[in-house]
């Protein structure tokens, strides 16, 4: 499994499972100067363990391991840690003023296209926090990402423990 392969700002990584059951893995990072993927944990222990990526004529890729054996312990694989964050498109949230008139301080996220129910968020630092969850000491956050003309939200992995509320646009000012 590859990570960050199309991301030029981060080194490419390979998640190498120790078995078919995918319970444990080694993480290899690409070392551009050597053209090799190396185990980062082993490198810290001054051992060069890794693999070289080859391509067959039919385009299929395969890894040839280097001779050294891992001196590190494989890590327990948790798929959640590798999932991309959930996102919310522009059409499914609205930004509003705070009670004091500060723009974009409040936000509502609709639970569905019918836009009848919402979760209400408030901006603290660079993240929006679900107000009800925060009162219950649970931090469910959303981050506003602006790319060119587009806007969307990236959600935290935490799930709401609050119930969504009825949406009344009169309660909010742009
Ligand atoms: Zn290793
Ligand atoms: Zn909530």
XYZ file of N, CA, C and O and ligand atoms in Angstrom:
698
model
N 0.834 -1.182 0.000
C 0.000 0.000 0.000
C 0.882 1.250 0.000
O 1.807 1.344 0.806
N 0.590 2.171 -0.894
C 1.374 3.405 -0.968
C 0.681 4.541 -0.224
O -0.540 4.610 -0.200
N 1.491 5.441 0.345
C 0.963 6.665 0.943
C 1.667 7.849 0.295
O 2.851 7.764 -0.002
N 0.938 8.945 0.122
C 1.498 10.214 -0.393
C 2.162 10.068 -1.750
O 3.088 10.794 -2.068
N 1.724 9.116 -2.527
C 2.435 8.900 -3.777
C 2.289 10.066 -4.748
O 3.199 10.370 -5.516
N 1.140 10.687 -4.716
C 0.915 11.795 -5.653
C 1.137 13.145 -4.990
O 0.766 14.170 -5.517
N 1.719 13.115 -3.812
C 1.926 14.352 -3.066
C 3.414 14.691 -3.094
O 4.223 14.021 -2.455
N 3.744 15.742 -3.849
C 5.166 16.046 -4.017
C 5.782 16.674 -2.781
O 7.000 16.769 -2.660
N 4.942 17.119 -1.842
C 5.481 17.805 -0.668
C 5.878 16.824 0.429
O 6.538 17.191 1.374
N 5.430 15.559 0.312
C 5.742 14.578 1.357
C 6.438 13.364 0.746
O 6.140 12.996 -0.379
N 7.340 12.745 1.514
C 8.002 11.562 0.957
C 7.005 10.417 0.786
O 6.121 10.236 1.621
N 7.181 9.673 -0.275
C 6.321 8.514 -0.503
C 6.643 7.447 0.533
O 7.799 7.248 0.891
N 5.627 6.791 1.008
C 5.812 5.708 1.980
C 5.149 4.448 1.461
O 4.194 4.514 0.699
N 5.663 3.332 1.941
C 5.015 2.061 1.653
C 4.659 1.405 2.981
O 5.476 1.373 3.901
N 3.427 0.960 3.061
C 3.001 0.167 4.212
C 3.130 -1.289 3.787
O 2.468 -1.727 2.850
N 4.016 -1.989 4.462
C 4.322 -3.356 4.075
C 3.777 -4.303 5.140
O 4.231 -4.293 6.284
N 2.763 -5.070 4.773
C 2.158 -5.976 5.749
C 3.032 -7.212 5.943
O 3.662 -7.690 5.000
N 3.020 -7.721 7.158
C 3.846 -8.894 7.444
C 3.124 -10.176 7.047
O 3.745 -11.227 6.951
N 1.802 -10.097 6.844
C 1.053 -11.286 6.428
C -0.228 -10.872 5.714
O -0.597 -9.697 5.717
N -0.915 -11.853 5.151
C -2.166 -11.616 4.436
C -3.244 -11.022 5.341
O -4.144 -10.331 4.887
N -3.162 -11.347 6.629
C -4.209 -10.885 7.542
C -4.079 -9.397 7.879
O -4.964 -8.811 8.485
N -2.977 -8.784 7.468
C -2.758 -7.345 7.638
C -2.885 -6.866 9.084
O -3.480 -5.829 9.353
N -2.360 -7.635 9.987
C -2.407 -7.218 11.395
C -1.221 -6.339 11.753
O -1.318 -5.458 12.581
N -0.093 -6.634 11.136
C 1.135 -5.901 11.446
C 1.764 -5.363 10.169
O 1.560 -5.908 9.094
N 2.522 -4.280 10.342
C 3.153 -3.717 9.146
C 4.482 -3.050 9.502
O 4.733 -2.699 10.652
N 5.293 -2.895 8.489
C 6.481 -2.044 8.547
C 6.216 -0.846 7.650
O 5.554 -0.960 6.621
N 6.756 0.292 8.063
C 6.587 1.485 7.244
C 7.917 1.829 6.578
O 8.912 2.053 7.260
N 7.906 1.833 5.264
C 9.127 2.165 4.522
C 8.974 3.548 3.904
O 7.913 3.892 3.402
N 10.032 4.303 3.961
C 10.004 5.634 3.346
C 10.972 5.684 2.177
O 12.057 5.111 2.234
N 10.584 6.448 1.178
C 11.425 6.565 -0.006
C 12.614 7.473 0.268
O 12.453 8.595 0.751
N 13.800 6.965 -0.022
C 15.020 7.767 0.085
C 15.441 8.069 -1.357
O 16.010 7.195 -2.037
N 15.146 9.290 -1.797
C 15.318 9.618 -3.212
C 16.775 9.448 -3.652
O 17.049 8.940 -4.742
N 17.725 9.838 -2.787
C 19.133 9.805 -3.186
C 19.620 8.381 -3.445
O 20.583 8.174 -4.167
N 18.951 7.400 -2.840
C 19.382 6.012 -3.021
C 18.433 5.218 -3.907
O 18.732 4.073 -4.266
N 17.293 5.797 -4.201
C 16.305 5.090 -5.006
C 15.730 3.873 -4.301
O 15.327 2.905 -4.931
N 15.719 3.937 -2.970
C 15.275 2.784 -2.173
C 14.202 3.206 -1.178
O 14.165 4.357 -0.747
N 13.374 2.255 -0.807
C 12.465 2.454 0.317
C 13.114 1.830 1.540
O 13.547 0.682 1.493
N 13.184 2.611 2.625
C 13.842 2.077 3.826
C 12.942 2.158 5.044
O 12.142 3.086 5.179
N 13.125 1.163 5.919
C 12.360 1.124 7.165
C 12.893 2.212 8.096
O 14.071 2.201 8.455
N 12.011 3.123 8.476
C 12.424 4.264 9.277
C 12.821 3.835 10.689
O 13.783 4.335 11.255
N 12.062 2.886 11.246
C 12.364 2.429 12.617
C 13.712 1.741 12.671
O 14.463 1.901 13.641
N 14.027 0.981 11.643
C 15.330 0.317 11.609
C 16.450 1.334 11.411
O 17.516 1.211 12.009
N 16.180 2.349 10.585
C 17.201 3.381 10.351
C 17.588 4.048 11.659
O 18.754 4.367 11.888
N 16.588 4.247 12.524
C 16.856 4.862 13.825
C 17.785 3.973 14.635
O 18.510 4.455 15.502
N 17.720 2.671 14.385
C 18.596 1.716 15.073
C 19.853 1.450 14.239
O 20.557 0.464 14.440
N 20.066 2.343 13.257
C 21.261 2.290 12.403
C 21.343 1.021 11.557
O 22.426 0.512 11.272
N 20.200 0.477 11.213
C 20.163 -0.693 10.328
C 19.484 -0.291 9.022
O 18.442 0.375 9.045
N 20.076 -0.687 7.934
C 19.494 -0.349 6.639
C 18.677 -1.529 6.131
O 19.224 -2.499 5.644
N 17.374 -1.413 6.337
C 16.462 -2.468 5.923
C 15.441 -1.836 4.997
O 14.915 -0.772 5.289
N 15.204 -2.483 3.890
C 14.247 -1.871 2.984
C 14.027 -2.691 1.751
O 14.225 -3.905 1.756
N 13.645 -1.994 0.699
C 13.309 -2.696 -0.533
C 13.435 -1.746 -1.707
O 13.403 -0.527 -1.536
N 13.611 -2.338 -2.863
C 13.654 -1.542 -4.082
C 12.431 -1.895 -4.910
O 12.015 -3.049 -4.971
N 11.865 -0.856 -5.497
C 10.644 -1.038 -6.281
C 11.012 -1.260 -7.754
O 11.771 -0.486 -8.329
N 10.499 -2.327 -8.296
C 10.727 -2.621 -9.712
C 9.401 -2.680 -10.444
O 8.352 -2.848 -9.835
N 9.491 -2.565 -11.744
C 8.292 -2.642 -12.569
C 8.487 -3.743 -13.604
O 9.524 -3.802 -14.252
N 7.488 -4.594 -13.715
C 7.541 -5.611 -14.768
C 7.154 -4.985 -16.102
O 6.627 -3.879 -16.138
N 7.385 -5.729 -17.170
C 7.059 -5.210 -18.503
C 5.579 -4.870 -18.630
O 5.202 -3.935 -19.325
N 4.737 -5.644 -17.945
C 3.298 -5.385 -18.030
C 2.853 -4.234 -17.118
O 1.665 -3.976 -16.968
N 3.817 -3.557 -16.495
C 3.487 -2.396 -15.675
C 3.265 -2.737 -14.210
O 3.212 -1.853 -13.359
N 3.140 -3.987 -13.890
C 2.927 -4.412 -12.503
C 4.188 -4.125 -11.683
O 5.298 -4.387 -12.130
N 3.984 -3.604 -10.485
C 5.127 -3.263 -9.643
C 5.359 -4.330 -8.589
O 4.418 -4.958 -8.122
N 6.591 -4.514 -8.220
C 6.893 -5.436 -7.124
C 8.096 -4.950 -6.351
O 8.902 -4.157 -6.853
N 8.211 -5.404 -5.122
C 9.293 -4.981 -4.241
C 10.294 -6.108 -4.074
O 9.918 -7.254 -3.850
N 11.568 -5.762 -4.184
C 12.633 -6.725 -3.892
C 13.244 -6.295 -2.580
O 13.863 -5.233 -2.494
N 13.081 -7.112 -1.534
C 13.644 -6.703 -0.247
C 15.167 -6.712 -0.252
O 15.779 -7.522 -0.943
N 15.761 -5.812 0.505
C 17.205 -5.864 0.732
C 17.494 -7.045 1.660
O 16.594 -7.587 2.284
N 18.755 -7.398 1.753
C 19.066 -8.633 2.484
C 18.880 -8.536 3.998
O 18.546 -9.520 4.649
N 19.121 -7.360 4.544
C 19.042 -7.241 6.005
C 17.634 -7.529 6.531
O 16.649 -7.170 5.915
N 17.576 -8.140 7.700
C 16.299 -8.401 8.372
C 15.960 -7.215 9.277
O 16.864 -6.579 9.819
N 14.676 -6.981 9.470
C 14.259 -5.908 10.387
C 14.781 -6.168 11.797
O 14.716 -7.302 12.288
N 15.280 -5.107 12.414
C 15.604 -5.206 13.831
C 14.517 -4.516 14.665
O 14.513 -4.576 15.877
N 13.602 -3.845 13.963
C 12.494 -3.179 14.656
C 11.318 -4.149 14.796
O 11.285 -5.176 14.135
N 10.378 -3.778 15.652
C 9.147 -4.559 15.808
C 8.120 -4.042 14.810
O 7.955 -2.830 14.678
N 7.411 -4.942 14.117
C 6.352 -4.429 13.242
C 5.261 -3.733 14.061
O 5.066 -4.047 15.232
N 4.585 -2.778 13.425
C 3.542 -2.032 14.141
C 2.181 -2.680 13.905
O 1.955 -3.301 12.864
N 1.296 -2.466 14.876
C -0.073 -2.978 14.730
C -0.818 -2.071 13.754
O -0.796 -0.846 13.893
N -1.459 -2.693 12.784
C -2.141 -1.917 11.752
C -3.552 -1.553 12.188
O -4.338 -2.415 12.563
N -3.854 -0.265 12.129
C -5.201 0.218 12.412
C -5.629 1.053 11.208
O -5.123 2.147 10.995
N -6.550 0.498 10.423
C -6.943 1.141 9.162
C -7.374 2.586 9.375
O -7.148 3.438 8.524
N -7.976 2.867 10.530
C -8.461 4.231 10.808
C -7.367 5.277 10.688
O -7.619 6.393 10.270
N -6.144 4.901 11.082
C -5.055 5.870 11.050
C -4.645 6.241 9.635
O -3.911 7.195 9.431
N -5.108 5.467 8.670
C -4.662 5.717 7.303
C -5.787 6.223 6.406
O -5.567 6.503 5.250
N -6.987 6.313 6.967
C -8.092 6.814 6.159
C -7.967 8.311 5.952
O -7.536 9.036 6.829
N -8.410 8.746 4.799
C -8.441 10.180 4.549
C -9.581 10.784 5.365
O -10.594 10.133 5.576
N -9.414 12.040 5.832
C -10.498 12.622 6.624
C -11.773 12.777 5.796
O -11.713 12.970 4.580
N -12.904 12.693 6.494
C -14.186 12.931 5.830
C -14.290 14.405 5.484
O -13.862 15.261 6.253
N -14.893 14.695 4.354
C -15.037 16.094 3.962
C -16.509 16.429 3.757
O -17.340 15.552 3.561
N -16.788 17.728 3.842
C -18.145 18.240 3.643
C -18.090 19.288 2.542
O -17.321 20.246 2.652
N -18.871 19.131 1.458
C -18.811 20.118 0.371
C -19.485 21.439 0.770
O -20.281 21.479 1.706
N -19.142 22.469 0.020
C -19.625 23.836 0.255
C -21.148 23.932 0.413
O -21.648 24.741 1.181
N -21.866 23.083 -0.319
C -23.330 23.163 -0.309
C -23.940 22.687 1.012
O -25.108 22.919 1.275
N -23.121 22.032 1.850
C -23.687 21.401 3.044
C -23.334 22.127 4.346
O -23.550 21.607 5.430
N -22.768 23.334 4.219
C -22.553 24.119 5.441
C -22.700 25.601 5.141
O -22.660 26.008 3.973
N -22.908 26.390 6.193
C -23.034 27.840 6.064
C -22.223 28.504 7.159
O -22.190 28.015 8.293
N -21.602 29.636 6.800
C -20.852 30.413 7.794
C -21.670 31.640 8.179
O -22.324 32.248 7.328
N -21.612 32.004 9.461
C -22.391 33.137 9.966
C -21.562 33.985 10.909
O -20.498 33.563 11.380
N -22.116 35.173 11.218
C -21.492 36.061 12.205
C -21.712 35.529 13.613
O -22.707 34.875 13.892
N -20.797 35.912 14.489
C -21.015 35.631 15.912
C -22.019 36.642 16.456
O -22.393 37.598 15.778
N -22.444 36.482 17.713
C -23.367 37.421 18.351
C -22.786 38.835 18.345
O -23.507 39.825 18.276
N -21.452 38.925 18.400
C -20.811 40.249 18.406
C -20.545 40.775 17.001
O -19.909 41.808 16.834
N -20.976 40.027 15.997
C -20.847 40.514 14.624
C -19.542 40.153 13.932
O -19.212 40.724 12.892
N -18.784 39.229 14.514
C -17.544 38.805 13.854
C -17.882 37.791 12.758
O -18.524 36.773 13.034
N -17.442 38.086 11.547
C -17.792 37.236 10.397
C -17.175 35.851 10.525
O -16.080 35.680 11.078
N -17.889 34.876 10.010
C -17.394 33.481 9.891
C -17.056 32.803 11.217
O -16.302 31.848 11.255
N -17.594 33.320 12.297
C -17.274 32.778 13.617
C -18.168 31.574 13.950
O -17.779 30.683 14.683
N -19.373 31.590 13.397
C -20.299 30.479 13.615
C -20.473 29.710 12.327
O -20.362 30.273 11.240
N -20.800 28.455 12.487
C -21.019 27.639 11.296
C -22.078 26.604 11.602
O -22.155 26.110 12.728
N -22.884 26.297 10.600
C -23.786 25.165 10.741
C -23.451 24.147 9.655
O -23.123 24.517 8.527
N -23.503 22.898 10.036
C -23.340 21.805 9.072
C -24.666 21.070 9.005
O -25.220 20.679 10.043
N -25.197 20.932 7.806
C -26.468 20.239 7.627
C -26.242 18.734 7.667
O -25.223 18.232 7.187
N -27.234 18.038 8.223
C -27.089 16.585 8.324
C -27.515 15.896 7.036
O -27.175 14.744 6.807
N -28.298 16.606 6.200
C -28.722 16.014 4.928
C -29.091 17.120 3.948
O -29.169 18.298 4.320
N -29.360 16.723 2.714
C -29.699 17.672 1.646
C -30.968 18.472 1.950
O -31.163 19.564 1.430
N -31.866 17.905 2.769
C -33.110 18.616 3.070
C -32.850 19.846 3.948
O -33.692 20.727 4.048
N -31.704 19.901 4.586
C -31.268 21.045 5.394
C -32.236 21.404 6.516
O -32.467 22.573 6.814
N -32.798 20.394 7.122
C -33.709 20.646 8.240
C -32.986 20.571 9.575
O -33.366 21.233 10.528
N -31.972 19.742 9.639
C -31.252 19.550 10.900
C -29.797 19.971 10.747
O -29.199 19.812 9.681
N -29.282 20.515 11.844
C -27.902 21.020 11.808
C -27.132 20.643 13.069
O -27.716 20.369 14.115
N -25.825 20.692 12.931
C -24.927 20.788 14.072
C -24.359 22.201 14.028
O -24.004 22.700 12.962
N -24.269 22.811 15.185
C -23.766 24.182 15.221
C -22.335 24.217 15.746
O -22.022 23.593 16.757
N -21.489 24.949 15.045
C -20.071 25.021 15.385
C -19.651 26.459 15.669
O -20.261 27.410 15.174
N -18.575 26.598 16.430
C -18.021 27.915 16.714
C -16.510 27.864 16.500
O -15.861 26.882 16.853
N -15.981 28.928 15.920
C -14.553 28.956 15.592
C -13.703 29.272 16.824
O -13.942 30.265 17.514
N -12.721 28.424 17.099
C -11.730 28.680 18.144
C -10.375 28.353 17.533
O -10.160 27.227 17.103
N -9.490 29.348 17.490
C -8.217 29.127 16.795
C -8.496 28.928 15.321
O -9.187 29.732 14.710
N -7.987 27.839 14.764
C -8.211 27.633 13.329
C -9.209 26.492 13.068
O -9.283 25.965 11.979
N -9.948 26.100 14.121
C -10.905 25.011 13.966
C -12.283 25.389 14.464
O -12.415 26.184 15.392
N -13.284 24.794 13.857
C -14.654 24.947 14.338
C -14.975 23.766 15.248
O -14.678 22.618 14.900
N -15.559 24.062 16.399
C -15.929 23.018 17.369
C -17.439 22.916 17.450
O -18.125 23.941 17.533
N -17.951 21.700 17.489
C -19.377 21.509 17.716
C -19.699 21.999 19.122
O -19.113 21.536 20.102
N -20.622 22.956 19.204
C -20.918 23.595 20.486
C -21.483 22.629 21.511
O -21.070 22.624 22.669
N -22.473 21.835 21.078
C -23.124 20.913 22.018
C -22.151 19.852 22.511
O -22.121 19.527 23.691
N -21.375 19.317 21.620
C -20.405 18.292 22.024
C -19.372 18.879 22.972
O -18.968 18.244 23.938
N -18.965 20.118 22.687
C -17.957 20.767 23.528
C -18.491 20.918 24.957
O -17.755 20.725 25.919
N -19.796 21.240 25.064
C -20.404 21.337 26.399
C -20.339 20.009 27.128
O -20.319 19.963 28.344
N -20.364 18.925 26.343
C -20.311 17.577 26.931
C -18.869 17.056 26.998
O -18.628 15.868 27.188
N -17.940 18.003 26.792
C -16.507 17.668 26.861
C -16.006 16.735 25.780
O -15.070 15.970 25.979
N -16.674 16.789 24.630
C -16.218 15.979 23.498
C -15.854 16.958 22.375
O -16.600 17.892 22.106
N -14.720 16.739 21.751
C -14.267 17.703 20.754
C -14.432 17.161 19.343
O -13.655 16.341 18.880
N -15.519 17.619 18.739
C -15.814 17.251 17.358
C -15.535 18.499 16.530
O -16.166 19.534 16.730
N -14.557 18.408 15.650
C -14.097 19.632 14.984
C -14.202 19.535 13.470
O -14.330 18.446 12.907
N -14.152 20.703 12.862
C -14.141 20.804 11.401
C -13.140 21.883 11.032
O -13.036 22.907 11.714
N -12.420 21.633 9.977
C -11.432 22.616 9.529
C -11.852 23.123 8.155
O -12.149 22.321 7.265
N -11.874 24.430 8.016
C -12.265 25.021 6.739
C -11.058 25.066 5.809
O -10.016 25.609 6.164
N -11.216 24.461 4.637
C -10.130 24.447 3.658
C -10.590 25.270 2.466
O -11.677 25.035 1.927
N -9.779 26.248 2.071
C -10.123 27.045 0.904
C -9.086 26.817 -0.171
O -7.897 27.048 0.039
N -9.550 26.320 -1.282
C -8.655 26.049 -2.408
C -9.184 26.767 -3.624
O -10.274 26.457 -4.093
N -8.421 27.708 -4.124
C -8.858 28.537 -5.251
C -10.239 29.099 -4.945
O -10.422 29.789 -3.962
N -11.242 28.736 -5.757
C -12.589 29.243 -5.533
C -13.390 28.315 -4.622
O -14.468 28.654 -4.180
N -12.853 27.147 -4.380
C -13.620 26.126 -3.687
C -13.387 26.176 -2.179
O -12.336 26.584 -1.710
N -14.413 25.775 -1.455
C -14.339 25.668 -0.001
C -14.891 24.330 0.398
O -15.876 23.878 -0.166
N -14.293 23.717 1.379
C -14.883 22.506 1.955
C -14.391 22.329 3.383
O -13.502 23.067 3.835
N -14.994 21.375 4.086
C -14.593 21.116 5.463
C -13.942 19.756 5.570
O -14.355 18.816 4.895
N -12.955 19.676 6.436
C -12.391 18.384 6.821
C -12.837 18.100 8.242
O -12.614 18.915 9.132
N -13.461 16.941 8.444
C -14.002 16.620 9.768
C -13.017 15.798 10.581
O -12.267 14.994 10.036
N -13.077 15.986 11.895
C -12.278 15.139 12.786
C -12.899 13.747 12.821
O -14.038 13.558 12.423
N -12.142 12.793 13.338
C -12.665 11.422 13.366
C -13.689 11.218 14.473
O -14.493 10.297 14.415
N -13.651 12.098 15.469
C -14.600 11.966 16.585
C -16.035 12.108 16.091
O -16.318 12.936 15.234
N -16.925 11.298 16.626
C -18.340 11.353 16.243
C -19.102 12.218 17.250
O -18.752 12.259 18.425
N -20.185 12.829 16.784
C -21.021 13.630 17.686
C -21.634 12.757 18.772
O -22.083 11.646 18.504
N -21.648 13.301 19.995
C -22.451 12.651 21.023
C -23.716 13.481 21.257
O -24.590 13.092 21.993
N -23.771 14.647 20.605
C -24.966 15.493 20.720
C -25.966 15.113 19.636
O -25.624 14.405 18.699
N -27.191 15.600 19.800
C -28.228 15.375 18.785
C -28.314 16.602 17.876
O -28.221 17.727 18.371
N -28.518 16.407 16.568
C -28.660 17.588 15.713
C -29.907 18.401 16.076
O -30.860 17.867 16.634
N -29.847 19.707 15.771
C -30.956 20.606 16.107
C -31.711 21.008 14.849
O -31.160 20.958 13.751
N -32.954 21.477 15.055
C -33.719 22.017 13.922
C -33.053 23.298 13.440
O -32.591 24.114 14.234
N -33.026 23.464 12.143
C -32.389 24.645 11.554
C -33.418 25.751 11.387
O -34.445 25.548 10.731
N -33.128 26.902 11.991
C -33.972 28.071 11.789
C -33.081 29.209 11.306
O -32.363 29.818 12.097
N -33.126 29.503 9.993
C -32.204 30.516 9.439
C -32.325 31.873 10.129
O -31.374 32.656 10.117
N -33.485 32.136 10.755
C -33.662 33.437 11.428
C -32.721 33.612 12.604
O -32.494 34.737 13.076
N -32.226 32.501 13.129
C -31.316 32.603 14.271
C -29.895 32.988 13.867
O -29.038 33.142 14.728
N -29.661 33.097 12.569
C -28.279 33.313 12.113
C -28.186 34.521 11.187
O -29.092 34.798 10.417
N -27.077 35.243 11.328
C -26.819 36.379 10.445
C -25.542 36.166 9.659
O -24.533 35.750 10.216
N -25.643 36.516 8.394
C -24.465 36.395 7.515
C -23.489 37.531 7.802
O -23.879 38.654 8.036
Zn 12.321 -2.269 10.389
Zn -21.930 17.546 18.249
